[in-house]
Short mmCIF file of C-alpha atoms and ligand atoms in Angstrom, two decimals:
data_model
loop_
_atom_site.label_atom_id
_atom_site.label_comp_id
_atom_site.label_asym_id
_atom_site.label_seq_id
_atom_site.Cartn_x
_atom_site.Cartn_y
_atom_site.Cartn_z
CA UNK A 1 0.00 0.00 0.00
CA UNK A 2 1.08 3.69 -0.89
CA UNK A 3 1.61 5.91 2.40
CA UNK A 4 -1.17 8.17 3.47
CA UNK A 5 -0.52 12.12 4.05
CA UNK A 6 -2.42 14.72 5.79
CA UNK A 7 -0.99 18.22 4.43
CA UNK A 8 -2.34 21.43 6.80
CA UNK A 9 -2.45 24.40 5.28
CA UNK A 10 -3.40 24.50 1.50
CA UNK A 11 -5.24 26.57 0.14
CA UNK A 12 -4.41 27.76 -3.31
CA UNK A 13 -1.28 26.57 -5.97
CA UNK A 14 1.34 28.67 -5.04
CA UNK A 15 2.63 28.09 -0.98
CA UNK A 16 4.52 25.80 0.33
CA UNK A 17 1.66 23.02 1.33
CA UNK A 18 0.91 22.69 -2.44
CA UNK A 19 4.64 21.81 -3.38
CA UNK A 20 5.05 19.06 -0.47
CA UNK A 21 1.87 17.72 -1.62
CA UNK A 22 2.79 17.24 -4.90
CA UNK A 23 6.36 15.75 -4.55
CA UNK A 24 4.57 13.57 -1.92
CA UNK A 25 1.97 12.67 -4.92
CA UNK A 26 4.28 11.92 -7.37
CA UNK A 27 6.62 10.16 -5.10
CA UNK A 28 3.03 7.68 -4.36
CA UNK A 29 1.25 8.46 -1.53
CA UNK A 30 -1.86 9.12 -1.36
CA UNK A 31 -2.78 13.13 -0.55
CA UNK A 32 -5.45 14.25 2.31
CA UNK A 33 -5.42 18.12 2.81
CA UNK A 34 -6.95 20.41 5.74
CA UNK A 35 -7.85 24.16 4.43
CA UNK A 36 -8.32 27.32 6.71
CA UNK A 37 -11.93 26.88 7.15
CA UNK A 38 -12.45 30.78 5.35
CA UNK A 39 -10.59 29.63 2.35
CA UNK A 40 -12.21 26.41 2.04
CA UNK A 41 -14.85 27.70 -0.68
CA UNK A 42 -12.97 29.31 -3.11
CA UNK A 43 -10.36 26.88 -2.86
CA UNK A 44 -12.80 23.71 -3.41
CA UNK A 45 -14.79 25.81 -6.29
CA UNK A 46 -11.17 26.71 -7.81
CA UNK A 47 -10.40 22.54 -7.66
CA UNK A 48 -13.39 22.01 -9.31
CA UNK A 49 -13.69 23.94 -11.29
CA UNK A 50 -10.38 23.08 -12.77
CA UNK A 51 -8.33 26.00 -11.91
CA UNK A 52 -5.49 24.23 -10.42
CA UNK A 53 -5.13 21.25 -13.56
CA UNK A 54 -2.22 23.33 -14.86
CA UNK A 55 -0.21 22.93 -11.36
CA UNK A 56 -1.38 19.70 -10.40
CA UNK A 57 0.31 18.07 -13.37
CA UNK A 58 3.08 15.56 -11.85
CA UNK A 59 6.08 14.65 -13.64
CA UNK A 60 4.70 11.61 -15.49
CA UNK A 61 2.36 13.50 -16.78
CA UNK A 62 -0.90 12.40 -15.10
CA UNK A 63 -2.44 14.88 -12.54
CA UNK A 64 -2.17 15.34 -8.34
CA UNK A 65 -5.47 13.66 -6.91
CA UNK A 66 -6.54 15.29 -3.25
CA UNK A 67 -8.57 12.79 -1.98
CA UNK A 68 -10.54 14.70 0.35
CA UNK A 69 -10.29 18.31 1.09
CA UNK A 70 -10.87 19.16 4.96
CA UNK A 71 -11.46 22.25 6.37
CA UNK A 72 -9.57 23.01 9.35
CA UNK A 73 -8.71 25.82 11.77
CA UNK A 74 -5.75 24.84 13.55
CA UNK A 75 -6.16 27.59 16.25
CA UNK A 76 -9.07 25.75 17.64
CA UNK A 77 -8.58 21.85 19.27
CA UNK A 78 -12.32 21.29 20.29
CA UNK A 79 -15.50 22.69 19.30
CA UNK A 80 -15.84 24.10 23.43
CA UNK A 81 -13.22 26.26 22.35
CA UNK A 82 -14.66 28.16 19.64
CA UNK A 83 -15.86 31.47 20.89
CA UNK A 84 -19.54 32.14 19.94
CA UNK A 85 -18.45 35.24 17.36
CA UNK A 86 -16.62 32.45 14.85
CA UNK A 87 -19.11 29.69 16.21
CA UNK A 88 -21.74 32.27 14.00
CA UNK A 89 -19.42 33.80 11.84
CA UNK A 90 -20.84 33.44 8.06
CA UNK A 91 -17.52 32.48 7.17
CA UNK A 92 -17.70 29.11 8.93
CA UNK A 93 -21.46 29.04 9.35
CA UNK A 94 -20.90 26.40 6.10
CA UNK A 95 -18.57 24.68 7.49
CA UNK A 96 -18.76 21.67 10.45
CA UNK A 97 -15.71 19.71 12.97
CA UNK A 98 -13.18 21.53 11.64
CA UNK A 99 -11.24 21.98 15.06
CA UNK A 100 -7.94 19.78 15.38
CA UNK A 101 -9.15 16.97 17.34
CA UNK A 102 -12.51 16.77 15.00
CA UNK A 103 -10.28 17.10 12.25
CA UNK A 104 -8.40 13.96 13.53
CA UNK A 105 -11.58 11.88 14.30
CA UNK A 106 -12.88 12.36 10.58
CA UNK A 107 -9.48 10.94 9.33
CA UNK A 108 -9.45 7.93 11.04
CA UNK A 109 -13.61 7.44 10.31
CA UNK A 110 -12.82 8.22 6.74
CA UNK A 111 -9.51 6.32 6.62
CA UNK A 112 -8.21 4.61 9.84
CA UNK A 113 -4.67 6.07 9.77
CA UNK A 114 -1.90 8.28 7.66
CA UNK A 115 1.80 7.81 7.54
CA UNK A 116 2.50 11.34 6.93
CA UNK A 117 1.49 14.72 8.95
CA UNK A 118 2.77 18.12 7.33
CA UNK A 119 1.95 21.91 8.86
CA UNK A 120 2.66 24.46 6.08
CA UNK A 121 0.61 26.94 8.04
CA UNK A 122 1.13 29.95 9.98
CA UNK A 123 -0.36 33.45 10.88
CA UNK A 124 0.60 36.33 12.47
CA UNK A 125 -2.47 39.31 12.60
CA UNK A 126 0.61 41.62 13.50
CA UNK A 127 3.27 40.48 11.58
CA UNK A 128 3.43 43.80 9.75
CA UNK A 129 4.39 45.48 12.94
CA UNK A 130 8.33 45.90 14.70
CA UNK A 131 8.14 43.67 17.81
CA UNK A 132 8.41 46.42 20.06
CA UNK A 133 5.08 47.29 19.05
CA UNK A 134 3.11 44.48 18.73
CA UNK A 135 0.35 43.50 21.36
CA UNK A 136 0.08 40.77 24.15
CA UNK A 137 -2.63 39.86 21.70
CA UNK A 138 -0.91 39.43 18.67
CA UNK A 139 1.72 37.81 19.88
CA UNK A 140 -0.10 35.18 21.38
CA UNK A 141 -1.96 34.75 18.02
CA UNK A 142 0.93 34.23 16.24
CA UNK A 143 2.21 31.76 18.56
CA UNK A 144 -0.88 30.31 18.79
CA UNK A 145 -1.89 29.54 14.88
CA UNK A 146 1.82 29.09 14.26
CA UNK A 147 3.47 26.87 17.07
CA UNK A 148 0.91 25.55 19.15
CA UNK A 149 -0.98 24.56 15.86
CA UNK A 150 1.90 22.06 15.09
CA UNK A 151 1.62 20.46 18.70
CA UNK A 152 -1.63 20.15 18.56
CA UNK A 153 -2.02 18.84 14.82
CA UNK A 154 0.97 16.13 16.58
CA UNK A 155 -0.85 15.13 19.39
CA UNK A 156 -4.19 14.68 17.86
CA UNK A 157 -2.87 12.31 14.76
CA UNK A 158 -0.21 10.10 16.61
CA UNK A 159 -2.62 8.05 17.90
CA UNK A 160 -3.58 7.15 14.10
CA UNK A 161 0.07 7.50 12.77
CA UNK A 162 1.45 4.36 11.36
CA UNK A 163 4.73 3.22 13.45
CA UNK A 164 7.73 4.77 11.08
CA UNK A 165 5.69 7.26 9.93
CA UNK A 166 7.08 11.14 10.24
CA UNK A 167 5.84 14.69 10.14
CA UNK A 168 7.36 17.88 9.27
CA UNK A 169 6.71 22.08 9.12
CA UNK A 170 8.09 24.94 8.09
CA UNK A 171 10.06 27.35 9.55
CA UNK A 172 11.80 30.57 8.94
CA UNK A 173 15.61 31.57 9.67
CA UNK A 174 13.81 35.03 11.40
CA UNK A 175 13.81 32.38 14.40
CA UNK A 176 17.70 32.79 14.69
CA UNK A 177 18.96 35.88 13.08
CA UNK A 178 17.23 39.00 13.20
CA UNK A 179 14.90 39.68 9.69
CA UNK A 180 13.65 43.29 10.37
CA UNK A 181 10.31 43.43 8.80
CA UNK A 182 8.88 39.78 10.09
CA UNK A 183 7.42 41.18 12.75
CA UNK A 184 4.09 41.06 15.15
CA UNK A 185 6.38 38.08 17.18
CA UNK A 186 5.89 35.65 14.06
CA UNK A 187 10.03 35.56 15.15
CA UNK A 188 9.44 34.16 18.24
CA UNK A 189 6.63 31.32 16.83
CA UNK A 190 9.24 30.14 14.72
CA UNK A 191 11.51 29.80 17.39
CA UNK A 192 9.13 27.85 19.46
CA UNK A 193 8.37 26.10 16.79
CA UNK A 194 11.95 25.11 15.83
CA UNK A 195 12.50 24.27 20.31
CA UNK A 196 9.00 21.99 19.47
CA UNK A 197 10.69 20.28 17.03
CA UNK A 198 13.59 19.00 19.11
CA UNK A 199 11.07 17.95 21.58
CA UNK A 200 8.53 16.70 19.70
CA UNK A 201 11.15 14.45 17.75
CA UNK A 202 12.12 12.93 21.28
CA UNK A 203 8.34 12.45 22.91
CA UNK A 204 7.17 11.37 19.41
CA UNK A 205 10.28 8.98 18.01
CA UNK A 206 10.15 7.11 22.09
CA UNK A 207 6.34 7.15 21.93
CA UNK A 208 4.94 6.01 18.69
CA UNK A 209 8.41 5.85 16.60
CA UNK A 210 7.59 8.59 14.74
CA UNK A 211 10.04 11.48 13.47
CA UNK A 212 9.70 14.95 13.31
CA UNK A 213 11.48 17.45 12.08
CA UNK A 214 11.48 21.07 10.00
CA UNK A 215 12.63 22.65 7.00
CA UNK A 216 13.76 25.99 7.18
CA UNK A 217 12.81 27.74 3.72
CA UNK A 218 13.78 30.63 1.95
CA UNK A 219 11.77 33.31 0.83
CA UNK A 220 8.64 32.34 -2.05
CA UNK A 221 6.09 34.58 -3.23
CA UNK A 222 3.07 32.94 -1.66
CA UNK A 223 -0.04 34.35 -0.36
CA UNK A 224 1.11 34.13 3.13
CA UNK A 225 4.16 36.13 2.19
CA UNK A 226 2.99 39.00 0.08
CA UNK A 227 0.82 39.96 3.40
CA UNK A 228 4.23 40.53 5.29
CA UNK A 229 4.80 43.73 2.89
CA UNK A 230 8.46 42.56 1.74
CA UNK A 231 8.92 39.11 0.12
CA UNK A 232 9.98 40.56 -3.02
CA UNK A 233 12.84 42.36 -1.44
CA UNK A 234 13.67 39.16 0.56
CA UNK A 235 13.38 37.04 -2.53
CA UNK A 236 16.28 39.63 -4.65
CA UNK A 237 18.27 39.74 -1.08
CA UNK A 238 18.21 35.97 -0.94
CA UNK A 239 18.95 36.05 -5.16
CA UNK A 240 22.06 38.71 -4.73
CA UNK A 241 23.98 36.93 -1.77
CA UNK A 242 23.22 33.27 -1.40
CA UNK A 243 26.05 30.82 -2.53
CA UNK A 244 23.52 29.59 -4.79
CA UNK A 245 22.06 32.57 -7.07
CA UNK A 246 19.13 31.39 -8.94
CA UNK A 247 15.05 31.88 -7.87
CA UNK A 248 13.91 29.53 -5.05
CA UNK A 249 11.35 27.05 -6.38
CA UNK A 250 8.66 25.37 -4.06
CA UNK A 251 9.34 22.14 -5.95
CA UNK A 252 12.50 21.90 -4.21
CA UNK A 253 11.38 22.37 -0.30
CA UNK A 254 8.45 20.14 -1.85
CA UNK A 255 11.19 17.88 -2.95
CA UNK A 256 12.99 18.05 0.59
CA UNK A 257 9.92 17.52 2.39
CA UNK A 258 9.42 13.95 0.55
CA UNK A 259 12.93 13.15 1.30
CA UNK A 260 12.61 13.79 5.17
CA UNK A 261 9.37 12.34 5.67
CA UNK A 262 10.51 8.76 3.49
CA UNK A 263 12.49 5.91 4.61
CA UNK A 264 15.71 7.39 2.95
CA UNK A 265 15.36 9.93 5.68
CA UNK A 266 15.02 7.32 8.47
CA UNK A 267 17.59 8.47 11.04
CA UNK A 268 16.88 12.30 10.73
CA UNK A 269 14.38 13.47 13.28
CA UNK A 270 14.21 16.33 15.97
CA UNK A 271 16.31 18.31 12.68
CA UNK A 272 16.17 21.90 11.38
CA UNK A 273 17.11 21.64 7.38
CA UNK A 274 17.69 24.46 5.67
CA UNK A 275 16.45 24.84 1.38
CA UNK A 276 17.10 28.26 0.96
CA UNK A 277 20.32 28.19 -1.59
CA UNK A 278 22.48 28.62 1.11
CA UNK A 279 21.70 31.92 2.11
CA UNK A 280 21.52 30.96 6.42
CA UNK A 281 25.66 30.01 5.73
CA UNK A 282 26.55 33.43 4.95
CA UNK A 283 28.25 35.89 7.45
CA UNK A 284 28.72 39.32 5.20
CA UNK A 285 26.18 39.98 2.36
CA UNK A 286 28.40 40.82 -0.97
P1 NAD B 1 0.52 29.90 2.19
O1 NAD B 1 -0.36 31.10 2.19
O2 NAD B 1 0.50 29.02 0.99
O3 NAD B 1 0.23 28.96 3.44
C1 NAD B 1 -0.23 29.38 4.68
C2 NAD B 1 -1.55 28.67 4.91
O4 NAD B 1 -1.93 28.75 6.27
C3 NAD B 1 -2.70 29.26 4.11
O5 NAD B 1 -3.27 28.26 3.30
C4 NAD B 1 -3.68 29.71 5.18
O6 NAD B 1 -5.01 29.56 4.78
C5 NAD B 1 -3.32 28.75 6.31
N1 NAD B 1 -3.77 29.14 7.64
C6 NAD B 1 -3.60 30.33 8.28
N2 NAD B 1 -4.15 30.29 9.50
C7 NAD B 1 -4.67 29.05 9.65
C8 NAD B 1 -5.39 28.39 10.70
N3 NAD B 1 -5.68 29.02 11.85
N4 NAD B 1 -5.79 27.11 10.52
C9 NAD B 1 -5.52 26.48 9.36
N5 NAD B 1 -4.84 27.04 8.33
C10 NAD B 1 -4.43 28.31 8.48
O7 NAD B 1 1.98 30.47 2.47
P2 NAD B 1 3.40 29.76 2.67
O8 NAD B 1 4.37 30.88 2.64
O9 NAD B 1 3.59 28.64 1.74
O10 NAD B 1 3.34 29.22 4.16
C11 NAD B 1 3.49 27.88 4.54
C12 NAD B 1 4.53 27.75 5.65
O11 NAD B 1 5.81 28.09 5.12
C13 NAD B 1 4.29 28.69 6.83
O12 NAD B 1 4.62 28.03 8.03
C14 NAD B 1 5.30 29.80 6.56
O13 NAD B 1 5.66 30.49 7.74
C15 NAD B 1 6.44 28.97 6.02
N6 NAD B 1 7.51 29.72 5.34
C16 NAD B 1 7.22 30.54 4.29
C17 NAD B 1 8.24 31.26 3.67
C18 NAD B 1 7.95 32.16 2.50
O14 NAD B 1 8.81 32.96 2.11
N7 NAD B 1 6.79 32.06 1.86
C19 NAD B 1 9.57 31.12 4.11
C20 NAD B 1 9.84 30.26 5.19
C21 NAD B 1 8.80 29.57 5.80
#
């Protein structure tokens, strides 16, 4: 049997969730995705609709299947923690068990168990705003729908995560070196999320021998990204000073993301990897 994977946080053709699901396609398994629960219309019309063919074409030519599309907010476990203004909210009125541990549940009614858990999701409400002046608010969203999101995704599939399996998210260098601009403390998630990682790889791997680890990527022109104010100037930084100067695809943190989470990767866990052409190795831009 081909492996099973449950990709959080898709919800168009261009970020980073699309690219691991496709390498993960095209390398066999078998694709399962959870979509912000306000995104979940267009993104389902746009799949049917045919929008996507064009970049769900895999390298032998046939096309990327999602087998079931689930929506999914990843800031909420249970439905006892949805506040009564989202609860009502038109925007998810549509929509029903889309919290993390009903998210889980449906899985394992629908299929009994996955090999593969990826988080490609993050927000930060602030992010556009210097540290020094974001909120105790915003911060704690950011941590919230960016780090916590990842433990709780974790805890809520082990239990139907096939021994050997592995899962893996996304990260950002901003954890480690200062990136003026990435603001609103979306910094600090990544560096919780990065600390998680270690951890998680150790409670995980002993537990249910299952690996975890996270790729840090360099900068892509995805949705997510153009809301930060200053991808494209990231994306020419990265260009003029990395040891490798061409244009950053998503195919190849896709193409990573396969590799960690398959067998060849099978004594890499609790690990930070770095697809960004280099750039994090440099001291002195030139
Ligand atoms: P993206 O817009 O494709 O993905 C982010 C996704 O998160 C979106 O689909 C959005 O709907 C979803 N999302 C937001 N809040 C959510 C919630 N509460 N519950 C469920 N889903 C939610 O953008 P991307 O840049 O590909 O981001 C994917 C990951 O890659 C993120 O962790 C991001 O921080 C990371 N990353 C991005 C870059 C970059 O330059 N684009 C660089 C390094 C790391």
């Amino acid at each position: 049997r081909g492996k099973r994977a449950f990709v959080a946080g898709v919800a168009d053709d261009n970020g980073y969730g699309w690219a691991i699901a496709k390498a993960l396609a095209a390398a066999g398994a078998e694709i399962l995705v959870g979509t912000w629960v306000p995104a979940l219309n267009i993104f389902e019309t746009s799949l049917r609709r045919g929008k996507f063919d064009e970049s769900r074409r895999l390298p032998n030519g046939s096309l990327m299947e999602i087998i079931k599309v689930y929506p999914l907010d990843a800031v909420y476990d249970t439905p006892e923690d949805v506040p009564d203004d989202v609860r009502t909210n038109k925007r998810y009125a549509g929509a029903s068990n889309w919290t993390v541990k009903e998210v889980a549940e449906s899985v394992k009614n629908d299929f009994g168990s996955i090999d593969i858990l990826v988080h490609s999701l993050a927000n930060g409400p602030e992010v556009t705003k210097p540290l020094l002046e974001t909120s105790r608010k915003g911060y704690l969203a950011a941590i919230s729908a960016s780090s916590y999101s990842f433990v709780s995704l974790l805890k809520h599939f082990l239990p139907i995560m096939n021994p050997g399996g592995a899962s893996i998210s996304l990260t950002y260098i901003a954890s480690e070196r200062t990136i003026p601009g990435y603001g609103g403390g979306m910094s600090s998630a990544k560096a919780a999320l990065e600390s998680d990682t270690m951890v998680l790889a150790f409670e995980a791997g002993r537990k249910h021998k299952i690996r975890v680890n996270t790729i840090s990527a360099g900068p892509l022109g995805s949705r997510a990204a153009k809301a930060i104010g200053f991808i494209e100037k990231m994306i020419e930084y990265s260009y003029a000073n990395a040891p490798l100067q061409k244009e950053l695809s998503a195919d190849e943190v896709g193409n990573t993301a396969a590799f960690l989470v398959s067998p060849l990767a099978s004594a890499v866990t609790g690990s930070v990897v770095y697809v960004d052409n280099g750039l994090n190795t440099m001291g002195l831009a030139t």
